[in-house]
Amino acid sequence: MITKKIIPFLIFIFCFTTSFSQEKFTLSGTIMDVNTNETLIGVNIVIPQLKTGVTTNEYGFYSITLPQGKYTLQISSIGFQTVEESIELNQSTKKNYKLFGNETALKEVIITDNKTKTDIKRPEMSVNKLSISAIKKMPVVLGEVDIIKSLLLLPGVTNAGEGASGFNVRGGGADQNLILLDEAMIFNSSHVFGFFSVFNPDAIKDLKLYKGGIPARYGGRASSVLDIYQKDGSSKSFKVNGGIGLISSRILAEGPLVKDKGSFLIGGRSSYAHLFLKLSEKQKDNAAYFYDLNTKLSYKLDPNNNLYLSGYFGRDVFSLNKSFTNTYGNATLNLRWNHLFSDKLFSNLSLIYSDYYYGLDLDFVGFKWDSGIKNYNIKYDFKNYISDKFKLNYGVNGIYYEFNPGTIKPSDENSGINFDQLDKKYAFEPALYLNADHDISNKVSVSYGLRYSLFYRLGQSDVNIYQNNNPVTFNTDLQIYEKAIPIGTKSFSKNKSMKSYNYLEPRFSLAYQLDDDQSIKTSYNRMVQYLQLISNTSSPTPLDIWTPSDAFIKPQIADQVALGYFRNLKEGEYSLEVETYYKTVKNRLDYIDGADLIANKAIEQVILNGELRSYGLELMFRKNEGRLNGWIAYTLAKSQQRTPGRTVNELGINNGNWYNSVYDKLHNIAITSAYNLNDKWSFGANFAFQTGQPVTYPNGQYQYLGITVPSYGLRNENRLPAYHHLDISATLTPRKNINRNWKGEWVFSIYNLYNRKNAAAINFRQNSDSGNNEAVKTSIFGMVPAVSYNFKF
């Protein structure tokens, strides 16, 4: 069925593209870093005379079709010197460019200042891009550079507090974020239960966060897309860089396989704070550490074909007295083939494998627990540069999932105890998409597209059958939800379709340029999420289980509209971005009171399908150049959830009323600054403030058999205290670095300078003296000084 739909779709595309006139000439090529031959993503190639331009794709390729004539090309990218060059275009030409870093002197061509201006012409909005160089300058806890923590300084992005994993975008859950590393899905983005991210900054080339206006090539999540690409590795010379910190160290090596044609990259990172526990007699049997490995091979077969093989492997290990051991982590592998059909048609074929594993070894009770999710993904994407005014992106992909909710087996395989396997689950998610970027006039640019996604929940498993097809009943006498008793089961063989869904997901964005410095933009996108995270915590934990949509768990359907005003001030020295948005999500999972989620073979008996809404105003003011640069971000937002009764006799969760979701943060302020004093010293500072996270406190207590029992009111009507902290850093770069191959720098930082005791949680316990319940605040970090040494040669 899928094939029959894809073939006419592709025939239409190719017929459509060949119908355009070929009288104009095409300028195309690849843009790279002059020092490494690393391809550069998102480089702007602008032709001022025509007020048009193009950006390089994820593999550094660009193509633009122009009338015959003489033009000036302006080529710019963050962290690189902007180049201007005059060209005469009288035939289709392939021309590659190599850019110099800002620290490198260049005399052969004209150089202009590199300003991080807001792109007011492109219809792209609700998108944030951070350079790795800027991330490395941000002060962070324990001196460890962290990509995920840097996202929290952007408008519309929050998390559940210190030591919490994941991130929340525009009031959505952390499970609603699609996180891609070289196109492979990452299901858990954190090390050590949220203290650090899984991304080694030395291995990362580019990252982009889509909060809205999401292009049609992305799907599968309801809130955002974080798209991260690893470096290719230098094909010119062998290089090594790394760093030594208080609790972890990292090293990365890259170099040519064949000079100027092939390259390799391999990077490792590991923590070692657990080694100090060995020095204590009481702690010698405890451990908490992580390690990860980044790899990539790149090879240029010929001017029109490139191969890439990239991978990631990471593990966390947490152990207590050798009786409790927790191991979890991600593994990915991606083989990609870039092919240039012509100077106007670029393609990428990817074969992707992703695996998230979670394991527990509970020696004190004598069993092991294994769970996880695997997927196999094939995708074929095309980018067609039809003219300087019109470009098409289209492609297909299919993802096969294998879910293991849990395998329970004895620690001693010779014990004679049988193991218990919760039913494995399988699913298939194919999709195809078409997206157009169209400059209608000098003032109006639009991007519009459509994604068609399908989902098949597959056997092998036994499915419970319930009265009225309802696995959750409502007890009208007690006014509570209860598990329904199955009236039978139905068996499905492996890969037999049990339930299917299909949705059209339209995407649209528009930019209207008021003048050369300001524009108004608007966007709409629909996203459908077929995978659900079974969790009732505010922050994802490794024990959370992913499950596919089925007859009882429906796909989440998110609709978001946004409107924004964008302006560059003083020729791009400053920029202002203001956006407002409104988002709704259907079928957001909610849980009945007392829901038991761990090793639950009938999870449908404790969940209900609710809805989520969020809306807000985001403001970002940036200073883009000079010794002092940075930004101020402010978000005013609301996020609420509701699960109304299914009949007039049901109250629903929270009496069917809207209540604050655990991601609701009314105010969110972030100030980030970097100051370059001279070639030797640079400084950084961050300030963050967030409204306290919603929680439910007891509103009374009663006595039962001599025990004081707390009673609770409506959901999330209370809040933790406001969260805020100030961080500073100083980087010392010795001047003797200039004339030697070995270059090093010292980074000194203080996290939480004024020692704010932010509440990670407030729990209640019974006071042993008075017998009354009392609140106990848990804080993770006070003031944390750190020092690290970074090097490269």
Short mmCIF file of C-alpha atoms in Angstrom, two decimals, residues 7-278:
data_model
loop_
_atom_site.label_atom_id
_atom_site.label_comp_id
_atom_site.label_asym_id
_atom_site.label_seq_id
_atom_site.Cartn_x
_atom_site.Cartn_y
_atom_site.Cartn_z
CA ILE A 7 5.79 5.92 -6.69
CA PRO A 8 3.22 8.41 -8.07
CA PHE A 9 4.45 10.94 -5.50
CA LEU A 10 8.07 10.71 -6.75
CA ILE A 11 7.02 10.72 -10.42
CA PHE A 12 5.09 13.93 -9.78
CA ILE A 13 8.12 15.55 -8.14
CA PHE A 14 10.54 14.76 -10.95
CA CYS A 15 8.08 15.78 -13.64
CA PHE A 16 7.39 18.99 -11.76
CA THR A 17 11.04 19.94 -11.45
CA THR A 18 11.90 19.32 -15.09
CA SER A 19 9.09 21.63 -16.19
CA PHE A 20 11.03 24.71 -15.09
CA SER A 21 13.09 26.67 -17.55
CA GLN A 22 16.80 25.86 -17.73
CA GLU A 23 17.79 29.19 -19.35
CA LYS A 24 19.36 30.57 -16.20
CA PHE A 25 22.71 29.42 -14.83
CA THR A 26 23.37 27.57 -11.60
CA LEU A 27 26.12 28.25 -9.10
CA SER A 28 26.67 25.33 -6.74
CA GLY A 29 29.32 23.78 -4.54
CA THR A 30 30.40 22.95 -1.03
CA ILE A 31 31.62 25.24 1.74
CA MET A 32 34.23 23.96 4.19
CA ASP A 33 36.54 24.95 7.02
CA VAL A 34 39.94 25.77 5.52
CA ASN A 35 41.82 24.14 8.41
CA THR A 36 40.05 20.75 8.40
CA ASN A 37 37.96 20.44 5.19
CA GLU A 38 34.98 20.05 7.56
CA THR A 39 31.75 20.87 5.69
CA LEU A 40 29.82 23.77 7.22
CA ILE A 41 26.08 23.77 7.90
CA GLY A 42 23.87 26.84 7.55
CA VAL A 43 26.38 29.10 5.79
CA ASN A 44 24.65 32.10 4.18
CA ILE A 45 25.44 32.85 0.53
CA VAL A 46 23.85 36.20 -0.30
CA ILE A 47 23.68 38.11 -3.62
CA PRO A 48 22.95 41.72 -2.56
CA GLN A 49 22.16 42.95 -6.10
CA LEU A 50 19.17 40.59 -6.34
CA LYS A 51 18.32 40.57 -2.62
CA THR A 52 18.36 36.78 -2.68
CA GLY A 53 20.48 33.99 -1.32
CA VAL A 54 20.72 30.42 -0.11
CA THR A 55 22.12 28.47 2.86
CA THR A 56 24.18 25.29 2.87
CA ASN A 57 22.39 22.09 3.86
CA GLU A 58 23.41 19.56 6.54
CA TYR A 59 26.32 18.44 4.35
CA GLY A 60 27.67 21.85 3.36
CA PHE A 61 26.14 21.86 -0.15
CA TYR A 62 24.56 24.92 -1.75
CA SER A 63 22.93 25.64 -5.12
CA ILE A 64 21.38 28.81 -6.52
CA THR A 65 20.12 29.59 -10.03
CA LEU A 66 20.54 33.16 -11.29
CA PRO A 67 20.26 35.15 -14.52
CA GLN A 68 23.49 35.70 -16.43
CA GLY A 69 25.52 38.59 -15.06
CA LYS A 70 28.14 39.88 -12.67
CA TYR A 71 27.43 39.53 -8.96
CA THR A 72 28.97 40.01 -5.55
CA LEU A 73 28.78 36.97 -3.26
CA GLN A 74 28.70 37.47 0.51
CA ILE A 75 29.49 34.23 2.38
CA SER A 76 29.03 34.27 6.16
CA SER A 77 28.77 31.83 9.06
CA ILE A 78 28.92 32.17 12.84
CA GLY A 79 32.52 31.78 14.04
CA PHE A 80 34.01 32.36 10.60
CA GLN A 81 35.19 35.41 8.71
CA THR A 82 32.70 36.76 6.20
CA VAL A 83 34.00 36.72 2.63
CA GLU A 84 32.97 38.87 -0.34
CA GLU A 85 33.88 37.81 -3.88
CA SER A 86 32.89 39.06 -7.32
CA ILE A 87 31.89 36.48 -9.92
CA GLU A 88 30.71 36.55 -13.51
CA LEU A 89 28.06 33.94 -14.15
CA ASN A 90 27.79 33.04 -17.85
CA GLN A 91 27.51 29.26 -17.48
CA SER A 92 26.56 26.80 -14.78
CA THR A 93 29.49 26.69 -12.40
CA LYS A 94 30.54 24.51 -9.50
CA LYS A 95 32.58 26.50 -7.01
CA ASN A 96 33.73 25.38 -3.56
CA TYR A 97 34.72 27.79 -0.81
CA LYS A 98 36.84 27.38 2.29
CA LEU A 99 36.26 29.75 5.20
CA PHE A 100 38.78 30.92 7.75
CA GLY A 101 38.01 31.07 11.45
CA ASN A 102 37.75 34.48 13.09
CA GLU A 103 41.17 33.96 14.68
CA THR A 104 42.88 33.46 11.29
CA ALA A 105 44.27 36.30 9.17
CA LEU A 106 43.13 36.32 5.54
CA LYS A 107 44.44 38.68 2.88
CA GLU A 108 43.44 37.18 -0.46
CA VAL A 109 39.79 38.25 -0.38
CA ILE A 110 37.74 41.01 1.16
CA ILE A 111 36.74 40.39 4.80
CA THR A 112 33.81 42.02 6.55
CA ASP A 113 32.70 41.82 10.16
CA ASN A 114 30.87 38.61 11.08
CA LYS A 115 27.67 39.58 12.87
CA THR A 116 25.11 37.11 14.16
CA LYS A 117 22.20 38.97 12.63
CA THR A 118 18.63 37.77 12.83
CA ASP A 119 17.54 36.46 9.43
CA ILE A 120 14.45 38.55 8.84
CA LYS A 121 13.80 37.38 5.28
CA ARG A 122 13.55 33.60 5.69
CA PRO A 123 10.18 32.30 6.97
CA GLU A 124 12.01 30.19 9.55
CA MET A 125 10.88 31.10 13.07
CA SER A 126 10.81 29.56 16.57
CA VAL A 127 14.30 28.21 15.83
CA ASN A 128 17.43 28.67 17.92
CA LYS A 129 20.94 27.80 16.78
CA LEU A 130 23.89 27.84 19.19
CA SER A 131 27.51 27.61 18.12
CA ILE A 132 29.72 25.16 19.97
CA SER A 133 32.24 27.94 20.61
CA ALA A 134 29.54 29.97 22.40
CA ILE A 135 28.41 26.95 24.44
CA LYS A 136 31.95 26.26 25.61
CA LYS A 137 32.18 29.78 27.03
CA MET A 138 29.15 29.33 29.30
CA PRO A 139 29.86 28.62 32.99
CA VAL A 140 28.28 25.32 34.09
CA VAL A 141 28.14 23.09 37.14
CA LEU A 142 31.42 21.30 37.96
CA GLY A 143 33.02 22.92 34.90
CA GLU A 144 31.51 20.38 32.48
CA VAL A 145 30.36 21.91 29.18
CA ASP A 146 26.78 20.78 28.64
CA ILE A 147 24.73 21.23 25.47
CA ILE A 148 21.39 20.48 27.12
CA LYS A 149 22.00 22.94 29.96
CA SER A 150 22.84 25.64 27.40
CA LEU A 151 19.39 25.21 25.83
CA LEU A 152 17.81 26.23 29.14
CA LEU A 153 19.12 29.77 28.54
CA LEU A 154 16.89 30.14 25.48
CA PRO A 155 13.34 31.56 25.56
CA GLY A 156 10.62 28.94 25.88
CA VAL A 157 12.93 26.23 27.26
CA THR A 158 12.91 25.05 30.88
CA ASN A 159 13.46 21.90 32.92
CA ALA A 160 12.31 20.39 36.20
CA GLY A 161 15.22 21.90 38.19
CA GLU A 162 18.75 20.99 39.21
CA GLY A 163 19.68 17.37 38.69
CA ALA A 164 16.67 16.83 36.41
CA SER A 165 17.09 15.16 33.06
CA GLY A 166 15.67 16.35 29.75
CA PHE A 167 14.21 19.73 28.87
CA ASN A 168 10.74 21.16 28.29
CA VAL A 169 9.82 23.30 25.29
CA ARG A 170 6.84 25.66 25.31
CA GLY A 171 5.06 23.82 28.08
CA GLY A 172 5.51 20.35 26.61
CA GLY A 173 6.93 17.24 28.24
CA ALA A 174 10.53 16.11 27.89
CA ASP A 175 9.28 12.99 26.09
CA GLN A 176 7.74 15.21 23.39
CA ASN A 177 11.18 16.30 22.11
CA LEU A 178 12.68 14.54 19.09
CA ILE A 179 16.43 14.39 19.76
CA LEU A 180 18.59 13.40 16.79
CA LEU A 181 22.33 12.74 16.70
CA ASP A 182 23.45 12.34 13.09
CA GLU A 183 19.78 11.56 12.32
CA ALA A 184 19.62 8.74 14.91
CA MET A 185 17.08 8.96 17.76
CA ILE A 186 18.37 9.51 21.28
CA PHE A 187 15.81 8.35 23.87
CA ASN A 188 17.66 9.53 26.99
CA SER A 189 19.79 12.66 26.64
CA SER A 190 21.32 12.63 30.14
CA HIS A 191 24.17 11.10 32.07
CA VAL A 192 24.09 10.53 35.86
CA PHE A 193 20.31 11.00 36.15
CA GLY A 194 20.34 14.46 34.57
CA PHE A 195 23.55 16.07 35.84
CA PHE A 196 25.25 15.96 32.42
CA SER A 197 24.16 15.48 28.81
CA VAL A 198 25.25 12.60 26.58
CA PHE A 199 26.71 14.97 23.99
CA ASN A 200 30.50 15.46 24.00
CA PRO A 201 30.87 19.08 22.83
CA ASP A 202 34.25 18.37 21.21
CA ALA A 203 32.57 15.98 18.75
CA ILE A 204 29.63 18.24 17.81
CA LYS A 205 29.62 20.40 14.68
CA ASP A 206 26.15 21.92 14.65
CA LEU A 207 22.92 21.97 16.61
CA LYS A 208 19.54 23.53 16.00
CA LEU A 209 16.42 23.56 18.19
CA TYR A 210 13.02 23.83 16.48
CA LYS A 211 10.34 25.02 18.92
CA GLY A 212 7.72 25.64 16.25
CA GLY A 213 7.39 26.11 12.50
CA ILE A 214 8.89 22.64 12.21
CA PRO A 215 9.72 21.55 8.62
CA ALA A 216 7.81 18.60 7.14
CA ARG A 217 10.88 16.34 7.08
CA TYR A 218 10.61 15.96 10.88
CA GLY A 219 7.93 13.95 12.64
CA GLY A 220 7.16 11.66 15.52
CA ARG A 221 7.17 14.10 18.45
CA ALA A 222 4.64 16.68 19.63
CA SER A 223 6.78 19.50 21.02
CA SER A 224 10.20 20.18 19.46
CA VAL A 225 13.13 18.87 17.44
CA LEU A 226 16.77 19.06 18.56
CA ASP A 227 18.89 18.25 15.50
CA ILE A 228 22.60 17.64 16.25
CA TYR A 229 25.38 16.72 13.83
CA GLN A 230 28.80 15.33 14.68
CA LYS A 231 31.97 16.60 13.07
CA ASP A 232 33.27 14.73 10.03
CA GLY A 233 36.90 14.86 11.16
CA SER A 234 39.83 16.64 9.51
CA SER A 235 40.95 15.29 6.13
CA LYS A 236 43.98 17.62 6.06
CA SER A 237 46.02 16.84 9.17
CA PHE A 238 45.99 14.85 12.40
CA LYS A 239 44.59 16.75 15.38
CA VAL A 240 43.91 15.98 19.03
CA ASN A 241 41.95 17.99 21.57
CA GLY A 242 40.45 17.31 24.95
CA GLY A 243 40.03 18.45 28.51
CA ILE A 244 40.70 17.44 32.10
CA GLY A 245 38.11 18.37 34.73
CA LEU A 246 37.34 17.69 38.35
CA ILE A 247 35.08 14.71 37.74
CA SER A 248 35.60 13.74 34.10
CA SER A 249 38.01 13.99 31.19
CA ARG A 250 37.62 13.76 27.45
CA ILE A 251 39.82 13.33 24.39
CA LEU A 252 39.08 13.45 20.68
CA ALA A 253 41.34 12.54 17.76
CA GLU A 254 40.70 13.25 14.08
CA GLY A 255 42.71 13.02 10.90
CA PRO A 256 42.85 11.95 7.27
CA LEU A 257 42.27 8.42 6.02
CA VAL A 258 43.25 9.65 2.58
CA LYS A 259 44.34 13.27 2.49
CA ASP A 260 41.61 15.62 1.24
CA LYS A 261 39.31 12.63 0.52
CA GLY A 262 38.65 10.63 3.69
CA SER A 263 38.74 11.32 7.41
CA PHE A 264 38.13 9.69 10.77
CA LEU A 265 36.99 10.98 14.15
CA ILE A 266 37.01 9.16 17.47
CA GLY A 267 36.28 10.72 20.83
CA GLY A 268 35.91 9.36 24.32
CA ARG A 269 34.75 10.77 27.62
CA SER A 270 34.57 9.29 31.10
CA SER A 271 33.93 10.35 34.66
CA TYR A 272 36.14 9.18 37.50
CA ALA A 273 34.67 10.73 40.63
CA HIS A 274 33.68 7.22 41.78
CA LEU A 275 37.36 6.32 42.11
CA PHE A 276 37.60 8.65 45.09
CA LEU A 277 34.89 6.60 46.80
CA LYS A 278 37.34 3.70 46.89
#
